[in-house]
Amino acid sequence: MSTDGGKHEMGEVLLEMRGLRIEGQSDEQWHEIVNGIDLTLRRGEVLGLIGESGAGKSTIGIASMGFARPGCRISGGTIVFDGIDMTAASEETKREIRGSRIAYVAQSAAASFNPAHKLIDQYSETPVQHGILKAAEAEQDAKDLYRRLQLPDPDNIGYRYPHQVSGGQLQRAMTAMAMACKPDLIVFDEPTTALDVTTQIEVLAAIKDVVRQSNTAAIYITHDLAVVAQMADRIMVLRYGDLIEEGDAREMLANPKEDYTRQLVAVRTYKKEDAAAAASERPLLDVQDVSAAYGNTLLVLQDIDLQVERGRTVAIVGESGSGKSTLARAITGLLPPLKGKVLFDGEELPASYKARSRDQLRHLQMIYQMPDTALNPRQKVRDVIGRPLSFYLGMDSQAREKRILELLDMIELPADFADRYPGELSGGQKQRICIARALAANPEVIICDEVTSALDQLVAEEILKLLQRLQDDLGVTYLFITHDLATVKAISDEIVVMLQGRIVEQGEKHEILTPPHHEYTELLLSSVPEMDPDWLDGVLEKRKAAQ
Amino acid sequence: MTEILTMVAQRLALGLLTLFVVSLIIFLGIELLPGDLTEAVLGQSATPETVAAFRRELGLDLPPHTRYFEWLGGILQGDFGKSLANQREISELIGVRFANTLFLAAIAAIISVPLAVTLGVLAALHRNSFFDRSVNVVTLSSISFPEFFVAYILILFLAVNVNIFPSISNVSPDLGFWERVYRVMLPALTLTLVVVAHMMRMTRASIINLLASPYIEMANLKGLSRSRIIVHHALPNALAPIINVIVINLAYLVVGVVIVEVVFVYPGLGQLFVDSVIKRDVPVVQGSCLIFAATYILLNLTADVLSILSNPRLLHPK
């Protein structure tokens, strides 16, 4: 627990938490969110904290800095950082340690950089305010670090404002900022979760490289076991504020002891069975030569041709900005296309949703990414599901009530949920309600726009299984928009790969997933982290060799 | 940069349009008022012939639209017409008075704006402390009293009980600058007490609103001091709403001073305005209204432009 002073060597304990308890406040009551966690971190070691939302992993991570978010408090246990008790230390002592000796990299760099100041000024602020470096020295350091983190134009990029650089670049700039004072410990809080896979791999490589070179200890927080496998020496699995399992990274992946860990390791293995396309005269949904744009500027969609057969699941995959959500908007008529047409069951649909008949609207339903914002918080579940029943099907209150209960049963929720408000539901339950709302209209096609992206992996998997079961029972057709290839593998019959508003490849799932791939599909597929701890190094080497 | 200039030009054009509409409303509003100067001057006993002759002499017999366009045309050339009551040039009459009003507003603003912003920042910094609560109580109390009451209280304490400032703020053009400042101190303080609460609370609220942002948490975790976080990280992002409230209050300092000017017998535009309404001196009332409206529009325009400039996304496009 104590330091001997003098030379710091790898292996010496840097951070030690004993029986850490943290409480959070809700409804005027304090309840525990971290229930007595022990954690030991040695110099130069990378510790992975993994768990789903609510596991307390971020809370533990920032507690190492003696910090609790507003509405939270450290209520018990000790946190000793290099001989300093962070729970007992004065605000002044903690302030001196934060930023200079323990630094933090946040999940969303876009939100965590101050929009009003230049990147390099925010970098220099830490060493200058801690009295470690002069502004000019700090700026020089920043440029060196930007170079090491492979940011483009490292000498000038720092003079830009946060909104002027891309998400992946921001995340690297934030890693640079964390390293400004050469800290002993960096807390990485889901640093790549908000990024596209192809960007994620670059950021992961940059972080891993810099952490290794500077021999900094790190706590790496993520919900993605495959990501943590690339970064961590040791892993702690957390759930609801309790430690489930702890151990060497390789060993745990190869040989998980607890059920929960096993579920996490197995999370991306769900796969629907291949089904051959039923022969039919005409596709249910036929998108012909559609181009679309916002305003009169750049085309967001160019010459899209897409056919969807009845009862199938077509996955549209691409990174942010590829136009996949715009395609959904063009099909539903929310964004009338500039040219081309959309046929439903052989009949051309008016370009704008305003000109479509109620029945045409009914056939195409959507489920959105964020169930939180897609549900009106002041409407009970009954009203949410009941609205399409009366709007599209003209049901009276008796028939409606009966149907609501049927729908709740279909989405595997008990009948008394009808009287709840969205605020009383978990994320997965809210998404189920959104599914029920879409089903209420008896649609032919449901467009699922990133429906599992905002959910924890295990919950997401349950949702995918539910959607699959509904398809088997009702024969509904899915257009499944996602950036997550694991989801694509799990649920699709056909795959459409999009890049910059165009379709680069499309076909049956097994065709797309077996080599040879289109160049971009290859890049996407090879960027998806695998559970193998050597995966990242392997991919990087292969890419280097290919150049 | 050109984007910002176009934006400013657009706002300016919109401002001019608003001013035109306002001039129309002012004219129509006054047209609807019963009675005119002739009745006020000649009294109830005047014969219809004398009234008609007087009206003809003043040009009041012409149809409304003719008078409106003559009035508007004159203003566009800087000619506000003549006062009906004493035949003096209105631009001259208003000019001196308006300068006085602006002077008083400026002094009040110089005291109140820095005071409000500083108090707001300090209150946000020491949120829920004794200091925060007392500042809130004091400023809210001062805004809750009617202006004339605040004015008389100040007179009672600062002019009668302890004779620090004069209770009547009569200024004339030949006074020196500091003498003027000294004489307008009480009205300026009254106005300060009236406007400070609004600006201070907005500053506090905008800053506190931002304290939950991830970049403020980041600043905390960088080990910055609380004052640096508030002043350097929160304040620049809170500027837009603060600027807007400040400007609304500045506008109030110019156009809302009527009562304070009357209480302190200060020769400002507000006093002139009240006098002219009583005398039915329509051209002066119209002119004053238009000046008030222009001030209001111009200040809001400034607020818009400053808010835009405080947004780095607009100032530094990709």
Short mmCIF file of C-alpha atoms in Angstrom, two decimals, chain A residues 196 294 300-302 304 306 315-332 335 366 369 447-451 453 479-485 488 496-503 520 524:
data_model
loop_
_atom_site.label_atom_id
_atom_site.label_comp_id
_atom_site.label_asym_id
_atom_site.label_seq_id
_atom_site.Cartn_x
_atom_site.Cartn_y
_atom_site.Cartn_z
CA ASP A 196 -17.20 3.66 -36.27
CA TYR A 294 -30.67 17.61 -47.82
CA VAL A 300 -26.43 11.98 -49.66
CA LEU A 301 -27.83 9.10 -51.67
CA GLN A 302 -26.83 8.27 -55.22
CA ILE A 304 -29.76 3.40 -55.00
CA LEU A 306 -32.61 -2.22 -53.75
CA ALA A 315 -29.36 -5.53 -43.48
CA ILE A 316 -28.05 -2.19 -44.67
CA VAL A 317 -24.61 -1.72 -43.20
CA GLY A 318 -22.28 1.25 -43.34
CA GLU A 319 -20.48 3.77 -41.20
CA SER A 320 -21.82 7.11 -40.01
CA GLY A 321 -22.38 9.36 -43.00
CA SER A 322 -22.84 6.47 -45.42
CA GLY A 323 -26.45 7.49 -46.05
CA LYS A 324 -28.14 4.43 -44.57
CA SER A 325 -30.55 6.37 -42.37
CA THR A 326 -31.22 8.78 -45.22
CA LEU A 327 -32.24 5.79 -47.30
CA ALA A 328 -34.81 4.91 -44.64
CA ARG A 329 -36.08 8.48 -44.74
CA ALA A 330 -36.34 8.36 -48.52
CA ILE A 331 -38.26 5.08 -48.47
CA THR A 332 -40.71 6.26 -45.82
CA LEU A 335 -37.26 12.97 -47.24
CA MET A 366 -40.16 2.36 -38.33
CA GLN A 369 -32.27 3.93 -32.41
CA ILE A 447 -37.51 -0.47 -40.96
CA CYS A 448 -35.22 -0.92 -37.95
CA ASP A 449 -32.80 2.01 -37.69
CA GLU A 450 -29.92 0.99 -35.41
CA VAL A 451 -32.44 -0.47 -32.97
CA SER A 453 -27.08 0.37 -30.83
CA LEU A 479 -35.01 -3.57 -43.43
CA PHE A 480 -32.30 -3.54 -40.82
CA ILE A 481 -30.05 -0.49 -40.72
CA THR A 482 -26.93 -0.87 -38.60
CA HIS A 483 -23.25 -0.09 -38.33
CA ASP A 484 -22.64 -3.19 -36.24
CA LEU A 485 -21.48 -6.19 -38.23
CA VAL A 488 -25.74 -8.06 -39.37
CA VAL A 496 -26.28 -4.29 -48.51
CA VAL A 497 -23.00 -2.46 -47.86
CA MET A 498 -23.13 1.32 -48.23
CA LEU A 499 -20.32 3.86 -48.48
CA GLN A 500 -20.73 7.59 -49.09
CA GLY A 501 -24.27 7.36 -50.33
CA ARG A 502 -23.71 4.48 -52.72
CA ILE A 503 -24.19 0.74 -52.49
CA TYR A 520 -14.47 -1.79 -48.33
CA LEU A 524 -15.29 -3.27 -42.34
#
